[in-house]
């Protein structure tokens, strides 16, 4: 299909998504439990924005002409890879679909996408809109299925040419293995995290508290990049802990379809139980439980916003990805020390820095081994900003121009020329 046609389909798709904004948001809340206000005001509009962003790229993908030694005309063709297998998680079902499907289609590939077992609905609905926008039958197929069966089948399939996965580091390793054992299809991985959020002594404490709260509690704490290790300078530590606790106590938890609700239930019983086990381990290992610590209400998978202080690096709650509304606050003394401690993690997805000191910000920004650094901000997810991990947080980048590379092959074409002076 001509690039311009692909572009027009993606643009029409974005228009249709906007038209169906409320239904899509309702499905997302229904499936996942996230606040409807978040789905309707942020996630679905961002989906449309991502599709327009990728539509913009569709007709701007081209190779190069390269001056090689000798009488040769050398050019590169940027070709689609082919059939892309994509496996997405349950925490942002629509946005994960957009991050994967957008670049794959813009570059001219076909897609087989497997949704997470917990959240199959919005992908099915949105794919109907994609076909209404003009995508030919068969160019994109959705599979609702389980990971070890449907997901693994996709990974080991000899006719799948590329894999893109977002999920846990543990599953990411299995996926690389399946690729290696089958046809060595290239794999992009966006995996877990344990992101440091560093509050320096000069930071504006009230806004640091608010941003650290958002960085951790957003989406019920179910974010791969959640700021789940809050490092606070000793000079402002006590004040920060007091205020972080007060903010968590104010967080509105309840029916995600109700107005003004900041936190809905966790996605399922398995996650709910896992988070409660981590909270118990925090208490058992000697961290101070400032607030929260158990189920909210008696019905549903709601968890009280939980804050731990006096957390030590070797505690499980400071090392593992909890994926829940549990904030861990740690104390530090010097910049060198916090850099070492922040980097001492198997993960390297993101980091937050809170300071007005330019030298401190520059030092930290360069020293942290992570794929995204947010300075005096967190969770800014523009379509053009690349996202991905260092270390065991993943391979490759999604969003932005960088994401196109994942979905293109480069073919070098060499032709001798008659006139050597050319
Ligand atoms: P979580 O533990 O947060 O559910 P997973 O990594 O298990 O994260 O799941 C993310 C996605 O990976 C889901 O779509 C899931 O079905 C899929 N998945 C799980 N196990 C496998 C597997 N063995 N092979 C392929 N996909 C899998």
Short mmCIF file of C-alpha atoms and ligand atoms in Angstrom, two decimals:
data_model
loop_
_atom_site.label_atom_id
_atom_site.label_comp_id
_atom_site.label_asym_id
_atom_site.label_seq_id
_atom_site.Cartn_x
_atom_site.Cartn_y
_atom_site.Cartn_z
CA UNK A 1 0.00 0.00 0.00
CA UNK A 2 1.26 3.47 -0.81
CA UNK A 3 2.61 5.41 2.16
CA UNK A 4 0.02 8.14 1.66
CA UNK A 5 -2.77 5.56 1.93
CA UNK A 6 -1.36 4.21 5.18
CA UNK A 7 -1.20 7.75 6.46
CA UNK A 8 -4.81 8.44 5.56
CA UNK A 9 -5.98 5.25 7.29
CA UNK A 10 -4.17 6.18 10.50
CA UNK A 11 -5.59 9.71 10.38
CA UNK A 12 -9.13 8.43 9.84
CA UNK A 13 -8.52 5.94 12.66
CA UNK A 14 -7.56 8.78 15.02
CA UNK A 15 -10.77 10.65 14.11
CA UNK A 16 -12.88 7.55 14.81
CA UNK A 17 -11.15 6.97 18.14
CA UNK A 18 -12.02 10.52 19.16
CA UNK A 19 -15.61 9.96 18.11
CA UNK A 20 -15.77 6.84 20.28
CA UNK A 21 -13.81 8.41 23.15
CA UNK A 22 -16.37 7.71 25.88
CA UNK A 23 -17.11 4.08 24.94
CA UNK A 24 -13.41 3.26 24.72
CA UNK A 25 -12.73 4.91 28.07
CA UNK A 26 -15.60 2.98 29.66
CA UNK A 27 -14.25 -0.32 28.35
CA UNK A 28 -10.81 0.54 29.67
CA UNK A 29 -12.16 1.29 33.15
CA UNK A 30 -14.43 -1.72 33.10
CA UNK A 31 -11.57 -4.07 32.24
CA UNK A 32 -8.74 -2.53 34.19
CA UNK A 33 -10.36 -0.65 37.07
CA UNK A 34 -8.58 2.65 36.35
CA UNK A 35 -10.45 5.93 37.01
CA UNK A 36 -12.77 6.73 34.12
CA UNK A 37 -11.72 10.39 34.28
CA UNK A 38 -8.14 9.33 33.58
CA UNK A 39 -9.17 7.08 30.69
CA UNK A 40 -11.55 9.58 29.12
CA UNK A 41 -9.43 12.73 29.52
CA UNK A 42 -5.92 11.39 29.07
CA UNK A 43 -5.57 7.88 27.69
CA UNK A 44 -8.02 7.82 24.79
CA UNK A 45 -7.06 11.34 23.60
CA UNK A 46 -3.41 10.27 23.81
CA UNK A 47 -4.22 7.23 21.68
CA UNK A 48 -5.57 9.49 18.94
CA UNK A 49 -2.53 11.76 19.28
CA UNK A 50 -0.17 8.79 18.88
CA UNK A 51 -1.96 7.63 15.72
CA UNK A 52 -1.66 11.11 14.19
CA UNK A 53 2.00 11.22 15.15
CA UNK A 54 2.68 7.92 13.38
CA UNK A 55 0.48 8.90 10.44
CA UNK A 56 2.86 11.83 10.03
CA UNK A 57 5.81 9.49 9.70
CA UNK A 58 4.21 7.11 7.19
CA UNK A 59 5.20 9.12 4.10
CA UNK A 60 8.53 10.32 5.46
CA UNK A 61 10.31 6.99 5.64
CA UNK A 62 13.10 6.72 3.10
CA UNK A 63 16.62 5.46 2.63
CA UNK A 64 19.87 7.19 1.78
CA UNK A 65 22.30 7.58 -1.10
CA UNK A 66 25.78 6.83 0.20
CA UNK A 67 29.13 7.88 -1.32
CA UNK A 68 31.14 4.63 -1.22
CA UNK A 69 34.75 4.08 -2.33
CA UNK A 70 34.98 3.11 -6.01
CA UNK A 71 32.67 3.49 -8.98
CA UNK A 72 29.47 2.43 -7.25
CA UNK A 73 26.09 3.91 -6.78
CA UNK A 74 24.99 2.87 -3.29
CA UNK A 75 21.52 3.34 -1.90
CA UNK A 76 19.56 1.99 1.04
CA UNK A 77 15.93 0.96 1.00
CA UNK A 78 14.00 1.06 4.27
CA UNK A 79 11.58 -1.84 3.99
CA UNK A 80 8.93 -3.16 6.35
CA UNK A 81 10.05 -6.24 8.30
CA UNK A 82 6.89 -8.23 7.63
CA UNK A 83 4.61 -9.89 10.15
CA UNK A 84 4.99 -8.34 13.61
CA UNK A 85 3.93 -10.27 16.70
CA UNK A 86 3.06 -7.89 19.51
CA UNK A 87 2.27 -8.85 23.09
CA UNK A 88 0.87 -6.21 25.42
CA UNK A 89 0.13 -5.97 29.15
CA UNK A 90 -2.97 -4.99 31.12
CA UNK A 91 -1.94 -1.74 32.83
CA UNK A 92 -2.51 0.56 29.80
CA UNK A 93 -4.25 -1.68 27.27
CA UNK A 94 -5.09 1.04 24.75
CA UNK A 95 -1.86 2.99 25.00
CA UNK A 96 0.26 -0.15 24.70
CA UNK A 97 -1.72 -1.03 21.57
CA UNK A 98 -1.02 2.44 20.17
CA UNK A 99 2.72 2.34 20.97
CA UNK A 100 3.02 -0.94 19.08
CA UNK A 101 0.47 -0.82 16.28
CA UNK A 102 1.15 2.82 15.31
CA UNK A 103 4.79 2.44 14.19
CA UNK A 104 4.26 -1.07 12.78
CA UNK A 105 1.51 0.07 10.42
CA UNK A 106 3.13 3.42 9.59
CA UNK A 107 6.18 1.47 8.37
CA UNK A 108 4.05 -0.85 6.24
CA UNK A 109 4.08 -4.06 8.30
CA UNK A 110 1.24 -6.40 9.22
CA UNK A 111 0.45 -7.22 12.83
CA UNK A 112 -0.76 -10.03 15.05
CA UNK A 113 -1.34 -8.53 18.50
CA UNK A 114 -2.04 -10.51 21.66
CA UNK A 115 -3.78 -8.63 24.45
CA UNK A 116 -3.38 -9.42 28.14
CA UNK A 117 -5.83 -11.97 29.51
CA UNK A 118 -7.11 -9.46 32.11
CA UNK A 119 -7.96 -6.72 29.59
CA UNK A 120 -9.13 -7.93 26.15
CA UNK A 121 -12.01 -5.53 25.44
CA UNK A 122 -10.68 -2.16 24.27
CA UNK A 123 -8.34 -3.69 21.68
CA UNK A 124 -11.22 -5.56 20.06
CA UNK A 125 -13.36 -2.43 19.94
CA UNK A 126 -10.62 -0.18 18.63
CA UNK A 127 -9.61 -2.68 15.94
CA UNK A 128 -13.14 -2.53 14.55
CA UNK A 129 -12.60 1.22 14.18
CA UNK A 130 -9.27 0.61 12.46
CA UNK A 131 -11.01 -1.55 9.85
CA UNK A 132 -13.72 1.06 9.50
CA UNK A 133 -10.91 3.53 8.77
CA UNK A 134 -9.87 1.38 5.80
CA UNK A 135 -7.29 -1.13 6.97
CA UNK A 136 -7.51 -4.15 4.64
CA UNK A 137 -8.71 -7.43 6.18
CA UNK A 138 -5.83 -9.49 7.55
CA UNK A 139 -3.41 -6.60 7.94
CA UNK A 140 -3.99 -6.59 11.69
CA UNK A 141 -5.31 -9.48 13.77
CA UNK A 142 -6.11 -9.46 17.48
CA UNK A 143 -5.73 -12.57 19.59
CA UNK A 144 -7.32 -12.68 23.03
CA UNK A 145 -5.45 -15.47 24.74
CA UNK A 146 -3.21 -16.62 27.56
CA UNK A 147 0.51 -15.92 27.68
CA UNK A 148 2.07 -19.38 27.86
CA UNK A 149 -0.17 -20.68 25.05
CA UNK A 150 -1.23 -17.95 22.60
CA UNK A 151 1.66 -15.60 23.48
CA UNK A 152 4.32 -18.28 23.30
CA UNK A 153 2.90 -19.63 20.01
CA UNK A 154 3.41 -16.20 18.48
CA UNK A 155 6.98 -16.03 19.80
CA UNK A 156 8.04 -19.36 18.39
CA UNK A 157 6.18 -19.06 15.08
CA UNK A 158 8.47 -19.40 12.07
CA UNK A 159 6.39 -16.98 9.96
CA UNK A 160 6.48 -14.15 12.49
CA UNK A 161 9.31 -11.79 11.52
CA UNK A 162 9.51 -9.52 14.54
CA UNK A 163 8.35 -9.42 18.17
CA UNK A 164 7.53 -6.50 20.41
CA UNK A 165 6.69 -7.14 24.04
CA UNK A 166 5.76 -5.10 27.07
CA UNK A 167 5.46 -6.90 30.40
CA UNK A 168 7.53 -8.39 33.18
CA UNK A 169 11.29 -8.93 32.94
CA UNK A 170 10.75 -12.61 33.70
CA UNK A 171 8.43 -13.08 30.69
CA UNK A 172 10.70 -10.89 28.54
CA UNK A 173 13.53 -13.39 29.07
CA UNK A 174 11.26 -16.26 28.01
CA UNK A 175 10.33 -14.38 24.87
CA UNK A 176 13.95 -13.80 23.87
CA UNK A 177 14.57 -17.49 24.39
CA UNK A 178 11.63 -18.48 22.17
CA UNK A 179 12.86 -16.16 19.46
CA UNK A 180 16.37 -17.61 19.65
CA UNK A 181 15.05 -21.16 19.51
CA UNK A 182 12.85 -20.50 16.48
CA UNK A 183 13.84 -18.10 13.71
CA UNK A 184 15.85 -15.43 15.58
CA UNK A 185 13.20 -12.81 14.97
CA UNK A 186 14.36 -9.44 16.36
CA UNK A 187 12.75 -8.57 19.68
CA UNK A 188 12.01 -5.25 21.34
CA UNK A 189 11.29 -5.43 25.04
CA UNK A 190 9.82 -2.93 27.46
CA UNK A 191 10.09 -4.54 30.88
CA UNK A 192 9.97 -3.85 34.60
CA UNK A 193 11.43 -1.04 36.64
CA UNK A 194 12.24 0.22 40.10
CA UNK A 195 12.69 3.86 39.31
CA UNK A 196 14.42 6.21 41.75
CA UNK A 197 12.80 9.56 42.48
CA UNK A 198 15.49 11.77 44.01
CA UNK A 199 14.51 14.78 46.13
CA UNK A 200 17.48 17.08 46.70
CA UNK A 201 17.92 19.35 49.70
CA UNK A 202 17.15 22.52 47.74
CA UNK A 203 13.91 21.15 46.23
CA UNK A 204 10.58 22.85 46.72
CA UNK A 205 9.20 20.26 49.15
CA UNK A 206 5.49 20.76 48.53
CA UNK A 207 5.78 20.24 44.80
CA UNK A 208 8.29 17.39 45.26
CA UNK A 209 5.81 15.64 47.57
CA UNK A 210 3.00 16.06 45.06
CA UNK A 211 5.11 14.86 42.13
CA UNK A 212 6.54 11.90 44.06
CA UNK A 213 2.99 10.96 45.04
CA UNK A 214 1.87 11.10 41.41
CA UNK A 215 5.00 9.25 40.25
CA UNK A 216 4.15 6.29 42.47
CA UNK A 217 0.37 6.20 42.86
CA UNK A 218 -0.68 7.00 39.27
CA UNK A 219 -2.71 4.15 37.75
CA UNK A 220 -2.97 2.37 41.13
CA UNK A 221 0.82 2.11 41.14
CA UNK A 222 0.63 -0.18 38.12
CA UNK A 223 3.25 1.55 35.96
CA UNK A 224 6.51 0.00 34.83
CA UNK A 225 8.24 3.35 35.39
CA UNK A 226 6.61 4.12 38.77
CA UNK A 227 8.88 6.19 41.02
CA UNK A 228 9.02 3.39 43.55
CA UNK A 229 12.23 4.32 45.38
CA UNK A 230 11.78 7.81 46.76
CA UNK A 231 15.24 8.99 47.88
CA UNK A 232 15.03 12.11 50.05
CA UNK A 233 17.96 14.19 51.34
CA UNK A 234 18.39 13.89 55.11
CA UNK A 235 17.92 17.64 55.66
CA UNK A 236 14.38 17.60 54.30
CA UNK A 237 13.54 13.96 55.05
CA UNK A 238 11.26 14.37 58.11
CA UNK A 239 9.25 17.16 56.54
CA UNK A 240 8.91 15.17 53.30
CA UNK A 241 7.72 12.01 55.08
CA UNK A 242 5.10 13.93 57.08
CA UNK A 243 3.76 15.60 53.95
CA UNK A 244 3.88 12.43 51.81
CA UNK A 245 1.84 10.65 54.47
CA UNK A 246 -0.70 13.49 54.61
CA UNK A 247 -1.02 13.43 50.80
CA UNK A 248 -1.56 9.66 50.72
CA UNK A 249 -4.25 9.96 53.38
CA UNK A 250 -6.04 12.49 51.18
CA UNK A 251 -6.03 10.24 48.10
CA UNK A 252 -9.59 9.41 47.05
CA UNK A 253 -10.08 5.68 46.55
CA UNK A 254 -13.28 4.08 45.29
CA UNK A 255 -15.55 3.24 42.37
CA UNK A 256 -13.50 4.26 39.31
CA UNK A 257 -16.61 5.42 37.45
CA UNK A 258 -17.33 8.08 40.12
CA UNK A 259 -16.17 11.64 39.64
CA UNK A 260 -13.14 12.80 41.61
CA UNK A 261 -11.80 9.30 42.24
CA UNK A 262 -8.01 9.13 42.04
CA UNK A 263 -7.56 5.42 42.67
CA UNK A 264 -9.63 2.42 41.62
CA UNK A 265 -9.09 -1.25 42.40
CA UNK A 266 -6.02 -3.27 41.41
CA UNK A 267 -6.48 -5.23 38.20
CA UNK A 268 -7.14 -8.69 39.69
CA UNK A 269 -6.94 -10.89 42.74
CA UNK A 270 -3.43 -12.10 41.89
CA UNK A 271 -2.00 -8.57 41.84
CA UNK A 272 -4.02 -7.61 44.92
CA UNK A 273 -2.63 -10.54 46.93
CA UNK A 274 0.91 -9.97 45.66
CA UNK A 275 0.86 -6.32 46.79
CA UNK A 276 -0.46 -7.25 50.24
CA UNK A 277 2.37 -9.79 50.55
CA UNK A 278 4.92 -7.07 49.73
CA UNK A 279 3.35 -4.77 52.32
CA UNK A 280 3.66 -7.51 54.95
CA UNK A 281 7.29 -8.04 53.94
CA UNK A 282 7.95 -4.30 54.38
CA UNK A 283 6.59 -4.41 57.93
CA UNK A 284 8.45 -7.64 58.72
CA UNK A 285 11.76 -6.26 57.46
CA UNK A 286 11.52 -3.26 59.79
CA UNK A 287 10.37 -0.38 57.56
CA UNK A 288 8.03 2.12 59.27
CA UNK A 289 4.46 1.88 58.02
CA UNK A 290 3.34 5.53 57.99
CA UNK A 291 -0.14 4.95 56.58
CA UNK A 292 -2.24 2.38 54.73
CA UNK A 293 -1.03 -1.19 54.77
CA UNK A 294 -4.16 -3.19 54.02
CA UNK A 295 -7.32 -3.54 51.96
CA UNK A 296 -9.54 -0.51 51.48
CA UNK A 297 -13.15 -1.36 52.34
CA UNK A 298 -14.39 -4.93 52.27
CA UNK A 299 -15.32 -5.48 48.67
CA UNK A 300 -13.15 -5.45 45.56
CA UNK A 301 -9.38 -5.31 45.06
CA UNK A 302 -8.89 -1.88 46.61
CA UNK A 303 -5.72 -1.17 48.58
CA UNK A 304 -5.20 1.76 50.94
CA UNK A 305 -2.54 4.18 49.66
CA UNK A 306 0.47 2.98 51.61
CA UNK A 307 3.61 4.86 52.65
CA UNK A 308 6.71 3.32 54.20
CA UNK A 309 9.56 5.40 55.65
CA UNK A 310 12.97 4.24 56.93
CA UNK A 311 13.23 1.90 53.98
CA UNK A 312 16.68 0.34 53.41
CA UNK A 313 18.10 -0.62 50.01
CA UNK A 314 18.33 -4.31 50.86
CA UNK A 315 14.65 -4.67 51.77
CA UNK A 316 12.49 -6.54 49.27
CA UNK A 317 10.15 -3.54 48.96
CA UNK A 318 13.13 -1.45 47.76
CA UNK A 319 14.29 -4.05 45.24
CA UNK A 320 11.28 -5.75 43.67
CA UNK A 321 8.71 -4.22 41.39
CA UNK A 322 5.57 -4.14 43.60
CA UNK A 323 3.22 -2.71 40.94
CA UNK A 324 0.87 -1.29 43.54
CA UNK A 325 0.08 1.80 45.64
CA UNK A 326 3.04 1.42 48.01
CA UNK A 327 5.51 4.30 48.38
CA UNK A 328 8.94 3.55 49.85
CA UNK A 329 10.88 6.53 51.22
CA UNK A 330 14.64 6.22 51.73
CA UNK A 331 17.09 8.69 53.27
CA UNK A 332 20.40 9.80 51.73
CA UNK A 333 23.27 12.14 52.63
CA UNK A 334 25.41 12.90 49.57
CA UNK A 335 25.00 13.05 45.81
CA UNK A 336 27.67 10.41 45.17
CA UNK A 337 25.96 8.07 47.59
CA UNK A 338 22.51 8.48 46.05
CA UNK A 339 23.89 7.96 42.53
CA UNK A 340 25.46 4.66 43.58
CA UNK A 341 22.35 3.51 45.41
CA UNK A 342 19.98 4.57 42.62
CA UNK A 343 22.06 2.70 40.05
CA UNK A 344 22.38 -0.42 42.19
CA UNK A 345 19.37 -2.08 40.63
CA UNK A 346 18.82 -4.72 37.99
CA UNK A 347 16.44 -2.25 36.36
CA UNK A 348 17.11 0.99 34.49
CA UNK A 349 13.85 2.30 33.14
CA UNK A 350 13.39 5.85 34.45
CA UNK A 351 14.27 8.32 37.18
CA UNK A 352 12.90 11.53 38.65
CA UNK A 353 15.11 14.35 39.92
CA UNK A 354 13.84 17.19 42.07
CA UNK A 355 16.18 20.15 42.35
CA UNK A 356 16.59 23.75 41.20
CA UNK A 357 20.37 23.47 41.20
CA UNK A 358 21.53 23.16 37.60
CA UNK A 359 24.82 21.47 38.52
CA UNK A 360 23.05 18.87 40.63
CA UNK A 361 20.51 18.20 37.88
CA UNK A 362 23.24 17.85 35.24
CA UNK A 363 25.33 15.55 37.41
CA UNK A 364 22.42 13.26 38.23
CA UNK A 365 20.97 13.28 34.73
CA UNK A 366 24.25 12.00 33.27
CA UNK A 367 25.11 9.56 36.06
CA UNK A 368 21.83 7.66 36.21
CA UNK A 369 21.74 4.52 34.07
CA UNK A 370 18.13 4.78 32.94
CA UNK A 371 16.21 5.31 29.69
CA UNK A 372 14.28 8.40 30.81
CA UNK A 373 15.15 11.17 33.28
CA UNK A 374 12.36 13.51 34.30
CA UNK A 375 13.69 16.68 35.95
CA UNK A 376 11.16 18.45 38.23
CA UNK A 377 8.49 16.40 36.46
CA UNK A 378 7.43 12.79 36.00
CA UNK A 379 5.44 10.63 33.58
CA UNK A 380 5.49 13.07 30.67
CA UNK A 381 4.57 10.79 27.77
CA UNK A 382 4.52 12.82 24.59
CA UNK A 383 4.21 10.80 21.37
CA UNK A 384 7.57 12.15 20.19
CA UNK A 385 9.59 11.25 23.31
CA UNK A 386 11.38 7.87 23.10
CA UNK A 387 10.79 5.45 25.96
CA UNK A 388 12.66 2.31 26.94
CA UNK A 389 15.04 0.77 29.40
CA UNK A 390 18.68 0.26 30.25
CA UNK A 391 19.79 -3.02 31.82
CA UNK A 392 17.00 -5.51 32.56
CA UNK A 393 14.31 -2.93 31.85
CA UNK A 394 14.38 -3.72 28.17
CA UNK A 395 15.81 -3.43 24.68
CA UNK A 396 15.00 -0.79 22.09
CA UNK A 397 12.91 2.36 22.28
CA UNK A 398 9.22 2.94 21.65
CA UNK A 399 7.53 6.20 20.60
CA UNK A 400 9.27 8.98 18.76
CA UNK A 401 11.39 8.64 15.66
CA UNK A 402 13.53 6.00 17.41
CA UNK A 403 10.61 3.54 17.38
CA UNK A 404 10.56 3.34 13.58
CA UNK A 405 13.88 1.52 13.55
CA UNK A 406 12.20 -1.46 15.23
CA UNK A 407 9.85 -1.91 12.30
CA UNK A 408 12.15 -1.43 9.31
CA UNK A 409 14.78 -3.48 7.53
CA UNK A 410 17.64 -1.71 5.80
CA UNK A 411 18.58 -3.05 2.40
CA UNK A 412 21.83 -1.83 0.81
CA UNK A 413 21.73 -1.77 -2.98
CA UNK A 414 25.02 -1.46 -4.89
CA UNK A 415 25.22 -0.68 -8.62
CA UNK A 416 28.50 -0.21 -10.58
CA UNK A 417 28.58 2.99 -12.58
CA UNK A 418 30.17 3.31 -16.02
CA UNK A 419 31.75 6.70 -15.43
CA UNK A 420 34.27 6.36 -12.56
CA UNK A 421 34.34 10.12 -12.10
CA UNK A 422 30.72 10.15 -11.11
P1 LIG B 1 2.23 -9.52 34.38
O1 LIG B 1 2.96 -10.39 35.34
O2 LIG B 1 2.25 -8.09 34.73
O3 LIG B 1 0.86 -10.00 34.00
P2 LIG B 1 3.41 -10.68 32.05
O4 LIG B 1 4.76 -10.40 31.55
O5 LIG B 1 3.15 -12.03 32.61
O6 LIG B 1 3.12 -9.53 33.09
O7 LIG B 1 2.30 -10.40 30.93
C1 LIG B 1 2.41 -9.46 29.91
C2 LIG B 1 1.92 -10.07 28.61
O8 LIG B 1 2.74 -11.20 28.32
C3 LIG B 1 0.49 -10.61 28.66
O9 LIG B 1 -0.13 -10.37 27.41
C4 LIG B 1 0.70 -12.10 28.87
O10 LIG B 1 -0.36 -12.89 28.37
C5 LIG B 1 1.96 -12.34 28.06
N1 LIG B 1 2.71 -13.54 28.46
C6 LIG B 1 2.80 -14.11 29.68
N2 LIG B 1 3.56 -15.22 29.65
C7 LIG B 1 3.97 -15.38 28.36
C8 LIG B 1 4.78 -16.34 27.67
N3 LIG B 1 5.32 -17.37 28.30
N4 LIG B 1 4.98 -16.18 26.35
C9 LIG B 1 4.45 -15.13 25.69
N5 LIG B 1 3.67 -14.20 26.28
C10 LIG B 1 3.43 -14.31 27.60
#
